[in-house]
Amino acid sequence: MRFAPLLALACLACPAAAEEISAADLPHRVLAEAPQVLVLGEIHDNPGHHQNQAAAVAALAPKALVFEMLSPEQAAKVTPELIAQPAKLGEVLGWEAAGWPDFALYAPIFAAAPEAKIYGAALPRAQVRRAFTEPLGALLPEGARYGLDTPYPADVQTELEAETQADHCDALPPEMLPGMVAAQRLRDAAFAQTTLAALAQTGGPVALITGSGHARTDRAVPALIARADPAVRLLTLGQLERPAEGKIDPDQPFDIWIVTDPTPREDPCAAFR
């Protein structure tokens, strides 16, 4: 099995079976599992995915919310009073300038847990760029705890580079691919580290809001949390869009997943043509 060592660690904290569920079932599943850490994946511009995340957060009633989209400095600006004023909160965070989809999509997630402590997991861009040229283990405190001191096996590295190329419309120069994979790995570790810090500081539960690629149980944030602290009870949601043709692969790298209608968007590959 690919990524077997990471998957074995992650499944110490996995539910009994991985399965597709409906959006209506999600809050019930969260209540039944009562995870210490709930990883909520998304496709960033899909409104339905954020509605599902907000419903899951409301069910969990977390003590802490961790956002991929926020830096620690941005997160420190969030207050319950600002959460009650979504437009002002988005302005204070500089959300639009950061390039994320409309803050109105994310505001209900904040509102679902207005008293939760907000954590930002985003790394500075300069630190992420260093992943292209420097050993990963030196770029994050306690990097070895998250496996950053150990290179991926050659076959795994090759597979990830191919996935990265496909995700970027086969338009990346091949020499960029190792750095892109390293940067993704560094960000996964940072998200895991911030989530565990939030758990330690608040007692949990904690919800992490992130892209579905970071929510994979085989190699991304959940696997790294399980590696660093196998005792943590994890539940990971992936959210996918129904393809125009064919079917969703039933073997998904999440504990539970939801398939939604796609959101209308321009062809992301058009800019590369």
Coordinates of C-alpha atoms in Angstrom, one line a residue, residues 20-266:
E20 CA -19.0 8.5 2.0
I21 CA -21.7 10.3 4.0
S22 CA -24.3 12.9 3.2
A23 CA -24.1 16.5 4.3
A24 CA -27.1 16.0 6.5
D25 CA -25.3 13.1 8.3
L26 CA -22.2 15.2 9.0
P27 CA -23.2 16.8 12.3
H28 CA -24.5 13.5 13.7
R29 CA -21.2 11.8 12.7
V30 CA -19.2 14.5 14.5
L31 CA -21.3 14.1 17.6
A32 CA -21.0 10.3 17.5
E33 CA -17.2 10.3 17.0
A34 CA -16.5 13.2 19.5
P35 CA -13.0 13.7 18.1
Q36 CA -10.3 15.8 19.8
V37 CA -9.3 17.0 16.4
L38 CA -11.7 17.4 13.5
V39 CA -10.0 18.1 10.2
L40 CA -12.5 19.7 7.8
G41 CA -11.3 19.7 4.1
E42 CA -12.8 21.9 1.4
I43 CA -12.5 23.0 -2.2
H44 CA -11.8 26.6 -1.4
D45 CA -14.4 28.3 -3.7
N46 CA -17.2 25.8 -3.2
P47 CA -19.9 27.5 -1.0
G48 CA -21.5 24.2 -0.1
H49 CA -18.3 23.0 1.4
H50 CA -18.1 25.9 3.7
Q51 CA -21.8 25.4 4.7
N52 CA -20.9 21.8 5.7
Q53 CA -17.8 23.0 7.6
A54 CA -20.0 25.4 9.6
A55 CA -22.5 22.7 10.4
A56 CA -19.7 20.4 11.6
V57 CA -18.1 23.2 13.7
A58 CA -21.5 23.9 15.3
A59 CA -21.9 20.3 16.2
L60 CA -18.3 20.0 17.6
A61 CA -18.4 23.2 19.6
P62 CA -14.6 23.5 19.5
K63 CA -12.5 25.4 22.0
A64 CA -10.2 26.3 19.1
L65 CA -10.5 26.9 15.4
V66 CA -7.4 26.6 13.2
F67 CA -7.4 28.2 9.7
E68 CA -5.0 27.3 6.9
M69 CA -5.8 30.8 5.5
L70 CA -4.7 32.9 8.5
S71 CA -1.3 33.7 9.8
P72 CA -0.8 33.8 13.6
E73 CA -0.8 37.6 13.4
Q74 CA -4.1 37.7 11.6
A75 CA -5.7 35.2 13.9
A76 CA -4.7 37.3 17.0
K77 CA -7.0 40.1 15.6
V78 CA -10.2 38.0 15.7
T79 CA -12.6 38.7 18.6
P80 CA -16.2 37.6 19.3
E81 CA -17.2 41.2 18.6
L82 CA -15.6 41.1 15.2
I83 CA -17.1 37.7 14.4
A84 CA -20.5 39.3 14.9
Q85 CA -19.6 41.9 12.1
P86 CA -18.5 39.7 9.2
A87 CA -17.7 42.5 6.7
K88 CA -15.6 44.3 9.3
L89 CA -13.8 41.0 10.3
G90 CA -12.9 40.3 6.6
E91 CA -11.5 43.9 6.3
V92 CA -9.5 43.6 9.5
L93 CA -8.0 40.3 8.3
G94 CA -7.1 41.7 4.9
W95 CA -8.9 38.7 3.5
E96 CA -9.5 40.0 0.0
A97 CA -5.9 41.1 -0.5
A98 CA -4.7 37.6 0.5
G99 CA -6.5 36.2 -2.6
W100 CA -8.8 33.7 -0.9
P101 CA -12.4 33.4 -2.1
D102 CA -15.0 35.8 -0.8
F103 CA -14.9 36.1 3.0
A104 CA -18.7 35.7 3.1
L105 CA -18.1 32.0 2.4
Y106 CA -16.0 31.6 5.5
A107 CA -17.8 33.9 7.9
P108 CA -20.4 31.2 8.9
I109 CA -17.6 29.0 10.1
F110 CA -16.3 31.7 12.5
A111 CA -19.9 32.4 13.6
A112 CA -20.5 28.7 14.4
A113 CA -18.0 28.9 17.2
P114 CA -17.8 32.6 18.2
E115 CA -16.1 31.9 21.5
A116 CA -13.4 29.5 20.1
K117 CA -9.8 30.7 20.2
I118 CA -8.7 31.3 16.6
Y119 CA -5.3 30.0 15.4
G120 CA -3.5 30.8 12.1
A121 CA -1.5 28.0 10.6
A122 CA -0.1 29.8 7.5
L123 CA 3.6 30.1 7.2
P124 CA 5.3 33.2 5.9
R125 CA 5.9 33.0 2.1
A126 CA 9.6 33.5 2.6
Q127 CA 9.7 30.4 4.8
V128 CA 7.8 28.3 2.3
R129 CA 10.1 29.5 -0.5
R130 CA 13.1 28.1 1.5
A131 CA 11.6 24.7 1.1
F132 CA 12.8 24.8 -2.5
T133 CA 16.4 25.0 -1.6
E134 CA 16.9 24.0 2.1
P135 CA 16.5 20.8 4.1
L136 CA 12.9 20.6 5.4
G137 CA 14.0 19.5 8.9
A138 CA 15.6 22.8 9.6
L139 CA 12.6 24.9 8.5
L140 CA 10.2 24.1 11.3
P141 CA 10.8 23.8 15.0
E142 CA 10.5 20.1 16.0
G143 CA 10.4 19.3 12.3
A144 CA 11.7 15.8 12.9
R145 CA 8.6 15.1 15.0
Y146 CA 6.6 15.5 11.8
G147 CA 9.0 13.5 9.7
L148 CA 10.6 16.4 7.9
D149 CA 14.1 15.1 8.5
T150 CA 13.3 12.0 6.4
P151 CA 13.0 12.2 2.6
Y152 CA 10.1 10.5 0.9
P153 CA 10.9 7.1 -0.7
A154 CA 11.8 7.7 -4.4
D155 CA 8.5 6.1 -5.7
V156 CA 6.4 8.3 -3.4
Q157 CA 8.4 11.4 -4.4
T158 CA 7.8 10.6 -8.1
E159 CA 4.1 10.0 -7.6
L160 CA 3.7 13.3 -5.7
E161 CA 5.6 15.2 -8.4
A162 CA 3.3 13.7 -11.0
E163 CA 0.2 14.7 -9.0
T164 CA 1.5 18.2 -8.5
Q165 CA 2.2 18.6 -12.2
A166 CA -1.4 17.3 -13.0
D167 CA -2.8 19.8 -10.5
H168 CA -1.1 22.6 -12.3
C169 CA -2.4 21.7 -15.7
D170 CA 0.9 20.0 -16.7
A171 CA 2.4 23.5 -17.1
L172 CA 5.2 23.5 -14.4
P173 CA 8.8 23.3 -15.4
P174 CA 10.0 19.8 -14.2
E175 CA 12.8 21.4 -12.1
M176 CA 10.1 23.1 -9.9
L177 CA 8.4 19.9 -8.9
P178 CA 10.6 18.8 -6.0
G179 CA 10.3 22.2 -4.4
M180 CA 6.6 22.2 -4.8
V181 CA 6.3 18.9 -3.1
A182 CA 8.6 20.0 -0.3
A183 CA 6.6 23.2 0.2
Q184 CA 3.4 21.2 0.5
R185 CA 5.0 18.9 3.0
L186 CA 6.2 21.8 5.0
R187 CA 2.8 23.4 5.1
D188 CA 1.2 20.1 6.2
A189 CA 3.6 19.9 9.1
A190 CA 3.0 23.5 10.1
F191 CA -0.8 22.9 10.1
A192 CA -0.3 19.7 12.2
Q193 CA 1.9 21.5 14.6
T194 CA -0.5 24.5 15.0
T195 CA -3.4 22.1 15.5
L196 CA -1.6 20.1 18.2
A197 CA -0.5 23.4 19.9
A198 CA -4.2 24.5 19.9
L199 CA -5.2 21.2 21.5
A200 CA -2.6 21.5 24.2
Q201 CA -3.4 25.1 25.0
T202 CA -7.2 24.8 25.0
G203 CA -7.8 21.2 25.9
G204 CA -9.8 20.8 22.7
P205 CA -11.7 19.9 20.8
V206 CA -10.1 21.6 17.8
A207 CA -11.3 22.0 14.3
L208 CA -8.9 22.7 11.4
I209 CA -10.2 24.4 8.3
T210 CA -8.1 23.5 5.3
G211 CA -8.1 22.3 1.7
S212 CA -9.0 18.6 1.1
G213 CA -5.5 17.9 -0.1
H214 CA -4.2 18.8 3.4
A215 CA -6.9 16.6 5.0
R216 CA -5.7 13.3 3.5
T217 CA -5.1 10.6 6.1
D218 CA -2.4 8.8 4.1
R219 CA 0.2 11.5 4.0
A220 CA -1.0 15.0 5.0
V221 CA -2.0 16.7 8.2
P222 CA -3.9 13.8 9.9
A223 CA -1.0 11.4 9.3
L224 CA 1.4 13.9 10.8
I225 CA -0.7 14.5 13.8
A226 CA -1.0 10.8 14.4
R227 CA 2.8 10.5 13.9
A228 CA 3.5 13.2 16.5
D229 CA 0.8 12.1 19.0
P230 CA -0.8 8.7 18.3
A231 CA -3.2 9.1 21.2
V232 CA -5.1 12.0 19.6
R233 CA -8.7 11.0 18.5
L234 CA -9.0 12.3 14.9
L235 CA -11.8 12.6 12.5
T236 CA -11.1 13.8 9.0
L237 CA -13.6 15.0 6.4
G238 CA -12.8 15.3 2.7
Q239 CA -15.0 17.2 0.4
L240 CA -15.1 16.4 -3.3
E241 CA -17.1 17.6 -6.4
R242 CA -19.1 15.3 -8.6
P243 CA -17.3 14.9 -11.9
A244 CA -19.1 15.7 -15.2
E245 CA -18.2 12.2 -16.4
G246 CA -17.3 9.0 -14.6
K247 CA -17.6 8.3 -10.9
I248 CA -15.7 9.3 -7.7
D249 CA -13.1 6.7 -6.7
P250 CA -14.7 4.9 -3.7
D251 CA -11.2 4.4 -2.1
Q252 CA -10.7 7.9 -0.7
P253 CA -8.0 9.0 1.7
F254 CA -10.3 10.4 4.4
D255 CA -12.2 9.0 7.3
I256 CA -15.5 10.3 5.9
W257 CA -16.1 12.3 2.7
I258 CA -19.0 14.2 1.1
V259 CA -19.5 14.6 -2.7
T260 CA -21.2 17.8 -3.7
D261 CA -22.2 19.4 -6.9
P262 CA -19.4 21.4 -8.5
T263 CA -19.3 25.2 -8.2
P264 CA -19.3 27.0 -11.5
R265 CA -15.8 28.3 -12.3
E266 CA -13.6 29.3 -15.2

